[in-house]
Short mmCIF file of C-alpha atoms in Angstrom, two decimals:
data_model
loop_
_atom_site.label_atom_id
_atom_site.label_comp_id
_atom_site.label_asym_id
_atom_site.label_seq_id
_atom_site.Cartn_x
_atom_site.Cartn_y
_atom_site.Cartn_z
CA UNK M 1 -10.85 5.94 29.72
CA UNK M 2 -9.89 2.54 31.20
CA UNK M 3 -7.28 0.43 28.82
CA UNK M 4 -8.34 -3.08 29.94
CA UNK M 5 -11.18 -4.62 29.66
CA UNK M 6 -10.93 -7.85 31.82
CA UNK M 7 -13.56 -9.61 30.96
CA UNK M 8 -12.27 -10.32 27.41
CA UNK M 9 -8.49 -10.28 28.65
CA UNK M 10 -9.42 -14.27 30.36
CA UNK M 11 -8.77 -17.77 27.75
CA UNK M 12 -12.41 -18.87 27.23
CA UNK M 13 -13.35 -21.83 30.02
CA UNK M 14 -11.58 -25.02 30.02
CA UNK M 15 -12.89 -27.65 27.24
CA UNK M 16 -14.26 -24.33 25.59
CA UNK M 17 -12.99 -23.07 22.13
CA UNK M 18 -13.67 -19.94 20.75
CA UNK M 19 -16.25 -19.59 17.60
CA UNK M 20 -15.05 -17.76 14.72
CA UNK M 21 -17.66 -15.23 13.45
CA UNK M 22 -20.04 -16.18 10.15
CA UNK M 23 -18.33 -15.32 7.02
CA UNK M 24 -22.05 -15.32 5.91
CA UNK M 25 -22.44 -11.87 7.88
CA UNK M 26 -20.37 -9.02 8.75
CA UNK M 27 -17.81 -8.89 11.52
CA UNK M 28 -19.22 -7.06 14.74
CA UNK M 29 -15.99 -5.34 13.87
CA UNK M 30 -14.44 -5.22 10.70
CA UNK M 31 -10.74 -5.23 10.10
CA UNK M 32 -11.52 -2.08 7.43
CA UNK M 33 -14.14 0.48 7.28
CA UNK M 34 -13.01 2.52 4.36
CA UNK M 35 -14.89 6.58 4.14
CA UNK M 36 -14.64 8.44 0.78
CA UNK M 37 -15.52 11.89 1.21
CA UNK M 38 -19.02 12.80 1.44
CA UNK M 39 -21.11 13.90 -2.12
CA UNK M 40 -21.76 17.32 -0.86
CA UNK M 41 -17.87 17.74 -0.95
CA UNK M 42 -17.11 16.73 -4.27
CA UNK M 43 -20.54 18.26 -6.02
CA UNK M 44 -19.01 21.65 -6.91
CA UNK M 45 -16.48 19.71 -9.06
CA UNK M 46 -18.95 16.85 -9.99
CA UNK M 47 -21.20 19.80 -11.17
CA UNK M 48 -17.94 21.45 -12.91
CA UNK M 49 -18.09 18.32 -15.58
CA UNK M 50 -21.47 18.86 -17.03
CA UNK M 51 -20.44 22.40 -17.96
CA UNK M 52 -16.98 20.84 -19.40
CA UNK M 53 -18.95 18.47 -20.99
CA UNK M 54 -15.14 16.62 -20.38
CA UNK M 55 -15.29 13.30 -18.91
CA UNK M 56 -12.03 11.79 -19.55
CA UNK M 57 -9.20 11.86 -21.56
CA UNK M 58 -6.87 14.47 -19.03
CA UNK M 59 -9.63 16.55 -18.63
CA UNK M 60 -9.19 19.57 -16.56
CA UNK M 61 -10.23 18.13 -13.29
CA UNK M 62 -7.65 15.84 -14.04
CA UNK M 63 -5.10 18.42 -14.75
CA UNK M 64 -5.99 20.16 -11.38
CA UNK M 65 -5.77 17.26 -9.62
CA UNK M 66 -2.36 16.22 -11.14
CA UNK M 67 -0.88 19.15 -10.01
CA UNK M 68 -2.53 19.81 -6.63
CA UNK M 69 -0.68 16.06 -6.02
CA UNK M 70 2.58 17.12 -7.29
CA UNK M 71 2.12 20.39 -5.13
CA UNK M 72 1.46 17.41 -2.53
CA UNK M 73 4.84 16.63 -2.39
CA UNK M 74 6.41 20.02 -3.42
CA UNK M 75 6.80 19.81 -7.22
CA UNK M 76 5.99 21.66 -9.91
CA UNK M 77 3.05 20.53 -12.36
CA UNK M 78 4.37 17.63 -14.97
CA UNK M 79 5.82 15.68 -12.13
CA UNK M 80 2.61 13.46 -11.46
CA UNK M 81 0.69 11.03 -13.95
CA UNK M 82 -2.62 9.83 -12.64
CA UNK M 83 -3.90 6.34 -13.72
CA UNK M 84 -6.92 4.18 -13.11
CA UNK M 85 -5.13 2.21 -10.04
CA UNK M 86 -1.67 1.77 -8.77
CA UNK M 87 -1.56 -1.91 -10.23
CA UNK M 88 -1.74 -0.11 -13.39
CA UNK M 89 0.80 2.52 -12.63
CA UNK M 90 3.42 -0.52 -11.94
CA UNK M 91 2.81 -1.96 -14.96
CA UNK M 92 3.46 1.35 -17.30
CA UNK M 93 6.71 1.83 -15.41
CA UNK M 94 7.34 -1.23 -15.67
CA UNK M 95 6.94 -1.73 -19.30
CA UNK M 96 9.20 0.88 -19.84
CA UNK M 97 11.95 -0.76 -17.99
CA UNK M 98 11.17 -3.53 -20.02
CA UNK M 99 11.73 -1.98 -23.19
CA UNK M 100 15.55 -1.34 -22.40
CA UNK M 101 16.18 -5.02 -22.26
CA UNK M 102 16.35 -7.52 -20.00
CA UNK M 103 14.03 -10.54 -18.71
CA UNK M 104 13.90 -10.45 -14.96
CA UNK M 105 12.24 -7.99 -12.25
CA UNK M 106 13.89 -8.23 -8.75
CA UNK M 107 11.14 -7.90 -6.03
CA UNK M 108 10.49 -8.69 -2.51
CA UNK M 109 8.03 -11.77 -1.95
CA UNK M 110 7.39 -9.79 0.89
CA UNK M 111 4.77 -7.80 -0.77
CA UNK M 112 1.06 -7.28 -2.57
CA UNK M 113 0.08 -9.95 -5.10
CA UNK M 114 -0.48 -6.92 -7.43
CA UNK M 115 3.31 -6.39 -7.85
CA UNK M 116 3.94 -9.67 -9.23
CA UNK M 117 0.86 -9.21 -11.51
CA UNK M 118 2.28 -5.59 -12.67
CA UNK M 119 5.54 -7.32 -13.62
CA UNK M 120 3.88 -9.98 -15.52
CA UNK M 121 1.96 -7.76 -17.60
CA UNK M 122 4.43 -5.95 -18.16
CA UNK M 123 6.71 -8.74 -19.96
CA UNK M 124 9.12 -9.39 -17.29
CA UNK M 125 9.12 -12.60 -14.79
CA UNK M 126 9.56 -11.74 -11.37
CA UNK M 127 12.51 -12.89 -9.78
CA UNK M 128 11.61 -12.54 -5.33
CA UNK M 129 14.31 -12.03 -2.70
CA UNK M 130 14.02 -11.65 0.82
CA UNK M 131 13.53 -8.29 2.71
CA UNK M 132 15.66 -6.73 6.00
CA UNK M 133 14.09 -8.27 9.16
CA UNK M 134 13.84 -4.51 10.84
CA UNK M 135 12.14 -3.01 8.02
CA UNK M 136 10.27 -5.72 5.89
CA UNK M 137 11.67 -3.95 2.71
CA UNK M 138 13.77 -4.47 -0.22
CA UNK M 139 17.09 -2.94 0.81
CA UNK M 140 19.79 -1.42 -1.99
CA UNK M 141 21.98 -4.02 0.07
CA UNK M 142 20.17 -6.84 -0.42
CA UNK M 143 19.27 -5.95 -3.99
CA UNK M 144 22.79 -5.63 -4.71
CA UNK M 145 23.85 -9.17 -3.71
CA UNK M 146 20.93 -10.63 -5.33
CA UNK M 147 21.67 -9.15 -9.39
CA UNK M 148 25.29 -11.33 -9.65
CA UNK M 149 23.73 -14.58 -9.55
CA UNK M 150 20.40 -13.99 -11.90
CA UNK M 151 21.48 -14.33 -15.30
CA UNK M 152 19.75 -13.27 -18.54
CA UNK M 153 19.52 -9.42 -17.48
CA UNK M 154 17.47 -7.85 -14.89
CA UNK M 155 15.53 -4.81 -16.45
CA UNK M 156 13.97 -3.99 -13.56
CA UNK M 157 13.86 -3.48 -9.46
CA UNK M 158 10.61 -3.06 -7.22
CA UNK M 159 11.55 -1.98 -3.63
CA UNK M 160 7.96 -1.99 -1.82
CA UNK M 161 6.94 0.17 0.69
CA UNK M 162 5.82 -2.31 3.45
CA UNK M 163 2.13 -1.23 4.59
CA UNK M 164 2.91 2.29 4.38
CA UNK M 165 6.69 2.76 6.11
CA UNK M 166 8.86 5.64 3.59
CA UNK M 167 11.63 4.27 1.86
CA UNK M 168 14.86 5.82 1.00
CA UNK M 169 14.36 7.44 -2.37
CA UNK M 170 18.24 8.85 -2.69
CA UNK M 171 19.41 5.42 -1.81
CA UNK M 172 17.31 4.08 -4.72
CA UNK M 173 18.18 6.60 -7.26
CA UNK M 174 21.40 6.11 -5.84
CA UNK M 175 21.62 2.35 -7.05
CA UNK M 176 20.04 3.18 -10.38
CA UNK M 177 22.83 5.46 -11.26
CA UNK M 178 25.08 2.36 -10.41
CA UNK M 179 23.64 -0.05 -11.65
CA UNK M 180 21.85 0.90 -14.55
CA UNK M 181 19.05 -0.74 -13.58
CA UNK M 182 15.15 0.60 -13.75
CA UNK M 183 14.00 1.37 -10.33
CA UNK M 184 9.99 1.63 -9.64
CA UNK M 185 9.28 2.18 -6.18
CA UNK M 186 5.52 0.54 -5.07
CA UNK M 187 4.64 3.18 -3.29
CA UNK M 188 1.04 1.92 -2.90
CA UNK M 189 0.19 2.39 0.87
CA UNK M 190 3.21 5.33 0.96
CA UNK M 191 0.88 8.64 0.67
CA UNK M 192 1.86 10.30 3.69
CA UNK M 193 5.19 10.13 4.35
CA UNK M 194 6.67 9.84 0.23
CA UNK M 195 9.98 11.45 -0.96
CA UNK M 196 9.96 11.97 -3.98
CA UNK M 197 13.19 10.76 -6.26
CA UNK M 198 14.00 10.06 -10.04
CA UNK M 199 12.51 6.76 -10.03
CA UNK M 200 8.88 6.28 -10.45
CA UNK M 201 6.86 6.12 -7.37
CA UNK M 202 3.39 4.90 -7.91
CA UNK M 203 0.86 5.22 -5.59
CA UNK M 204 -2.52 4.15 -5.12
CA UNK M 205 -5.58 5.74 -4.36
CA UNK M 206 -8.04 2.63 -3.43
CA UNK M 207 -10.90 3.24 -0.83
CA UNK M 208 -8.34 1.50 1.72
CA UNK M 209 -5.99 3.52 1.09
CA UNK M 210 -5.30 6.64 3.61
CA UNK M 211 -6.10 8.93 0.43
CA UNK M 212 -8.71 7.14 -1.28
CA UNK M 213 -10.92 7.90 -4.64
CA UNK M 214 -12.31 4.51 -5.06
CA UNK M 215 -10.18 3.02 -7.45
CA UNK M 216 -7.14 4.92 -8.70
CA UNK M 217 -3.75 5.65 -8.45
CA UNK M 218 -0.61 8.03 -9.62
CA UNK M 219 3.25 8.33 -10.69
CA UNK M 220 5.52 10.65 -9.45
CA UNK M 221 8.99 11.67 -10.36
CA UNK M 222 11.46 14.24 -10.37
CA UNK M 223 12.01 12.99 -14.23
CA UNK M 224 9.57 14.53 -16.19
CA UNK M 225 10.31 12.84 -19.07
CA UNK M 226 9.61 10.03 -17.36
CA UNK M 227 5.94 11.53 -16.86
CA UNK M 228 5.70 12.10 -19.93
CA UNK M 229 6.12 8.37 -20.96
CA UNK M 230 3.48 7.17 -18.49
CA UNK M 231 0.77 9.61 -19.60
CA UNK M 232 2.02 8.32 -23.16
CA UNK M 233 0.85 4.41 -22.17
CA UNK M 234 -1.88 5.76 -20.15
CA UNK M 235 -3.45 6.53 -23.35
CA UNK M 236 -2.63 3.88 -25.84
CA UNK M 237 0.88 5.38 -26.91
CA UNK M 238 -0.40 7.84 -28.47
CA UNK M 239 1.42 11.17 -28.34
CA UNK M 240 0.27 14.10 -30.52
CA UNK M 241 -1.61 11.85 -33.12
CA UNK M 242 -3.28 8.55 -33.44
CA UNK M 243 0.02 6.30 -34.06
CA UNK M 244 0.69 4.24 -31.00
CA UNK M 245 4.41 4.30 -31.01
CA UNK M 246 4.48 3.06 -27.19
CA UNK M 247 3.00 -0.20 -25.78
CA UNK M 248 0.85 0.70 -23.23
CA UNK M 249 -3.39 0.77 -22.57
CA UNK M 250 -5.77 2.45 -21.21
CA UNK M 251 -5.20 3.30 -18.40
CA UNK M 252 -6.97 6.85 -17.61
CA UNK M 253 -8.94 8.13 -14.55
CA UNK M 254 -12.29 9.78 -15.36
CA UNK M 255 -12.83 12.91 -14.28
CA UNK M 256 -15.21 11.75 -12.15
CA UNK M 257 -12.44 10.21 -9.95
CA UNK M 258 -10.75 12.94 -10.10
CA UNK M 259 -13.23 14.98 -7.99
CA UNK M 260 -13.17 12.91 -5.46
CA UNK M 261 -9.68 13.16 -5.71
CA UNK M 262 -9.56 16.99 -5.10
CA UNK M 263 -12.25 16.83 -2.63
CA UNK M 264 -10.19 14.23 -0.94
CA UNK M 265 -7.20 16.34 -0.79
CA UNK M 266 -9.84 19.44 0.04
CA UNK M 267 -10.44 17.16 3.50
CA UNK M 268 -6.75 15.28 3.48
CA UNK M 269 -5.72 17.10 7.03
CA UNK M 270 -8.99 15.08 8.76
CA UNK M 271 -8.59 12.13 7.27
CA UNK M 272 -4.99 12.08 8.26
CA UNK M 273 -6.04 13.22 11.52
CA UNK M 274 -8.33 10.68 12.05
CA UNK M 275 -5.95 8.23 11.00
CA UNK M 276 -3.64 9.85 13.76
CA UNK M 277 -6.10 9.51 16.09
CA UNK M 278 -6.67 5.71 15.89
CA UNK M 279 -3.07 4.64 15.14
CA UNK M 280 -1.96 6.94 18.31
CA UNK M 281 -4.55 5.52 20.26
CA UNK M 282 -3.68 1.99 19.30
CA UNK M 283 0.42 2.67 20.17
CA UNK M 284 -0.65 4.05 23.44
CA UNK M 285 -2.92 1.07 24.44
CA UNK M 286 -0.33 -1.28 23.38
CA UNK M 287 2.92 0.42 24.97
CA UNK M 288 5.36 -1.79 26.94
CA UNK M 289 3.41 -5.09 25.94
CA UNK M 290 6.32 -7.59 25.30
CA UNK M 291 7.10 -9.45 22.65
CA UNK M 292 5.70 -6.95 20.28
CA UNK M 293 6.56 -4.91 17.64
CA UNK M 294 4.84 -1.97 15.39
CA UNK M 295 6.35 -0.71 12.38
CA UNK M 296 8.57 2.36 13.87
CA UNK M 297 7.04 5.43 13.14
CA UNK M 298 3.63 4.67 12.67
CA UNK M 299 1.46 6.92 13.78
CA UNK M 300 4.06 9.40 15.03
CA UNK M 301 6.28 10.26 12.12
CA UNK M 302 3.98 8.36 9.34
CA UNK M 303 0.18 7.56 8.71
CA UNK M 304 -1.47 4.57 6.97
CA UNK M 305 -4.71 3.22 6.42
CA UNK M 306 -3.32 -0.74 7.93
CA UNK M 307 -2.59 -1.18 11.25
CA UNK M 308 0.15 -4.27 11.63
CA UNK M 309 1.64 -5.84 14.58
CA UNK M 310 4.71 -8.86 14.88
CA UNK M 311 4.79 -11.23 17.84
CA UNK M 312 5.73 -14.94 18.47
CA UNK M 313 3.93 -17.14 16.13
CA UNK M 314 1.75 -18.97 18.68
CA UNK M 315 0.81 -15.80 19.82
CA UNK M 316 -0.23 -14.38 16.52
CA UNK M 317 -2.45 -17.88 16.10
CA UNK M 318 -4.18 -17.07 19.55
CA UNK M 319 -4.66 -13.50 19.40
CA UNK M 320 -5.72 -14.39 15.57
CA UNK M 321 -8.34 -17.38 17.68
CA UNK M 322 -9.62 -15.10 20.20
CA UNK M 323 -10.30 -11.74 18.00
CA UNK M 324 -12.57 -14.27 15.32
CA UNK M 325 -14.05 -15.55 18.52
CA UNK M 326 -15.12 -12.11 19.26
CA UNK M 327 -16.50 -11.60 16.16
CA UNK M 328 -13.19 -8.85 15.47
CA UNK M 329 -12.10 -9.24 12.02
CA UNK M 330 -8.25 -9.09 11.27
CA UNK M 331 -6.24 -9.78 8.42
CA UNK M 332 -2.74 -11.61 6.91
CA UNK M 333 -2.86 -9.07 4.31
CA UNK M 334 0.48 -10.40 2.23
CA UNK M 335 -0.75 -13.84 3.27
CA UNK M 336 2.63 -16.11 3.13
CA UNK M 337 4.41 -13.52 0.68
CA UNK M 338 4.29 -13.92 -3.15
CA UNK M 339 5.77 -17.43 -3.26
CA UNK M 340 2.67 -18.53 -1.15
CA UNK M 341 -0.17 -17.45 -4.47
CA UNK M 342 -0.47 -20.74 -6.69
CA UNK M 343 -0.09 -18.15 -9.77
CA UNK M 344 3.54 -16.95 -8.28
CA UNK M 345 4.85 -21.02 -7.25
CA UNK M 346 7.63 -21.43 -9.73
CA UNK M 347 8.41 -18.11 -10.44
CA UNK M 348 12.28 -18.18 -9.52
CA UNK M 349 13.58 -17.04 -6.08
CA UNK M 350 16.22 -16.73 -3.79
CA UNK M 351 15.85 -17.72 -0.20
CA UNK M 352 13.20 -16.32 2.02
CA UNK M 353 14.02 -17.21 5.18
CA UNK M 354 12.67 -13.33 6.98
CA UNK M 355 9.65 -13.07 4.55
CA UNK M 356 8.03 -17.09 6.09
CA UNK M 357 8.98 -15.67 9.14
CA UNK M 358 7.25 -12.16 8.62
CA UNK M 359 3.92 -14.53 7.25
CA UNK M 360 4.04 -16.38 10.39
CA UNK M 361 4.24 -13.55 13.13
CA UNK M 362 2.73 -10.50 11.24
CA UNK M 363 -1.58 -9.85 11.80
CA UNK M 364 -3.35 -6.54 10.77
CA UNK M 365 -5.83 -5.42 13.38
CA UNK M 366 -8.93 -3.34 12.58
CA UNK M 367 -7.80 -0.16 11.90
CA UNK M 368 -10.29 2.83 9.96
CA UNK M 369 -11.52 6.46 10.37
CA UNK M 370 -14.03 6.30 13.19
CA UNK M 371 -12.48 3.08 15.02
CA UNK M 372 -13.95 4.30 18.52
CA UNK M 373 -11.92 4.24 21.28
CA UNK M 374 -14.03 1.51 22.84
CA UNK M 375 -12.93 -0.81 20.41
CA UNK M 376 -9.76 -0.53 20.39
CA UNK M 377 -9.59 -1.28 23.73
CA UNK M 378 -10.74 -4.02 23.25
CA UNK M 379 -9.03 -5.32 20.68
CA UNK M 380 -5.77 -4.25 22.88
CA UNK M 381 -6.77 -6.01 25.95
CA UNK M 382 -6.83 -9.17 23.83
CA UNK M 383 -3.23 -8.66 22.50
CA UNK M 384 -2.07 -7.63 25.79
CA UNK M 385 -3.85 -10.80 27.52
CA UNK M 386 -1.89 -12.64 25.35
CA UNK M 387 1.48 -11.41 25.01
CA UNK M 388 1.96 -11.09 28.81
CA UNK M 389 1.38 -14.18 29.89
#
């Protein structure tokens, strides 16, 4: 099948601007197209509750499905504690980091508005840094130069896992062993390519995500005590009676979700395949075009549900112009980092410098199971039209 298609590839006629699509309708193509798995495949579970009779409260579909996930990533059961959605999962980790001490959480403003929230809620203000230009992440490095000069304690550090890309979970346990500082990794686009430390990882398991149950999430860690206290807050503190001796919530999945969560992981090699499919295709369409980057690894060594490119600034603008004038949705999906959200503007920060730079030349493409190749093409010719100019 041809890559170019050149009658998109040309700048609309002189005097001519292109029309972005309605917001009042749907994109001819939409940036996301999330799929759940179908009811058929989670109905022998579904029909598994009304003899249980269980509906929540670590019910045993949630039991399976904690350990099937821990199995996930080669652990034994007790490593994994699901919650309601990775949002939530921050902010139980979080809280206990906060009850050690301190005021501050160190986090990229390079990231999900959610991680700020978690923080908040938590107790803690968030105190953003920049990330490393080659990886968009929170390095140990840059962590490490950034704790001297905050003062009144820093209980906690969020490294982020930018849009999906694995971070180094020795180097992180490595730090908190040296610094004595709580580590919680925001895992929340990291599914497929996770390792697995002694700091909490918390994933999520929205419908975007590349393993998706609607709304959900889980922690994992080589600590299981450190399971233990999330499934603690998860339920109100409460351990074996009603006395709430942790501050927590509720923050449970039904069993409900947790069907879909084992049917998910009953189809997880097609949907990571189809994934595969569309990020491959996209990296092949897109080869050689200059001035362009893709996060290294995706959709070769890594899968996730976002597909992300850098370029120039004025080219992101155009190839943002001309995609809306094709009625092609796309998306600044960290918008101008957290410093950007009115709710985040005075929270305290170091320079950002890489992070308004990463605002300013990042744009996610459409990218979902079933993207045809057709489309794609499309979309590619656009960005290649562009860029080679």
């Amino acid at each position: 099948m041809a890559r170019t298609n050149p009658a998109i590839a040309q700048p609309p006629p002189s005097g001519t601007a292109a029309k972005p699509w309605d917001l009042a309708r749907a994109p001819r193509i939409p940036v996301a197209r999330p799929r759940l798995v179908e009811l058929s495949a989670a109905l022998p579970y579904l029909r598994s509750i009304d003899a249980s009779r269980t509906y929540s409260n670590f019910g045993p579909l949630n039991t399976q499905f904690e350990t099937r996930l821990a199995a996930q990533f080669g652990l034994e059961p007790g490593h994994v504690a699901t919650c309601n959605n990775a949002t939530s999962g921050l902010t139980m980790a979080l809280q206990r980091a906060a009850a050690r001490g301190g005021r501050y959480c160190l986090m990229p403003a390079w990231t999900f508005a959610a991680t700020a929230h978690a923080a908040l809620a938590a107790g803690l203000t968030p105190y953003l840094v920049d990330v490393d230009p080659t990886t968009w992440a929170l390095t140990p490095e840059i962590a490490l130069e950034a704790l001297p000069r905050i003062s009144h304690g820093v209980a906690a550090i969020v490294p982020v896992a930018p849009f999906g890309l694995p971070l180094d979970a020795a180097a992180w346990d490595a730090f908190q062993a040296r610094t004595g500082v709580e580590v919680v990794l925001d895992a929340a686009a990291g599914f497929d390519a996770l390792t697995v430390g002694r700091a909490a990882a918390v994933v999520s398991l929205h419908a975007t995500k590349i393993l998706g149950i609607g709304e959900g999430g889980f922690v994992i860690s080589r600590d299981p005590d450190l399971i233990v206290d999330i499934h603690r807050r998860s339920n109100f503190g409460f351990d074996s009676s009603r006395d709430s001796s942790l501050i927590g919530g509720n923050g449970k999945i039904s069993e409900f979700a947790a069907a879909y969560g084992l049917a998910a992981l009953d189809q997880w090699r097609l949907q990571r395949a189809q994934y595969q499919s569309v990020l491959g295709y996209y990296r092949a369409a897109l080869a050689d075009t200059p001035d362009l980057r893709i996060a290294p690894g995706l959709g070769d060594d890594w899968m996730a549900s976002t597909f992300n490119i850098e370029a120039p600034e004025e080219a992101i603008l155009e190839i943002e112009t001309r995609l809306s004038g094709g009625e092609i949705a796309t998306r600044r999906w960290w918008g101008h980092g957290l410093q950007g959200h009115r709710a985040f503007a005075d929270l305290p920060r170091a320079a950002l410098p890489v992070t308004e730079r990463l605002a300013a030349t990042t744009l996610g493409l459409p990218c979902w199971p079933g993207l045809d190749a057709a489309a794609i093409d499309e979309i590619s010719a656009v960005v290649r039209a562009v860029l080679r100019r």
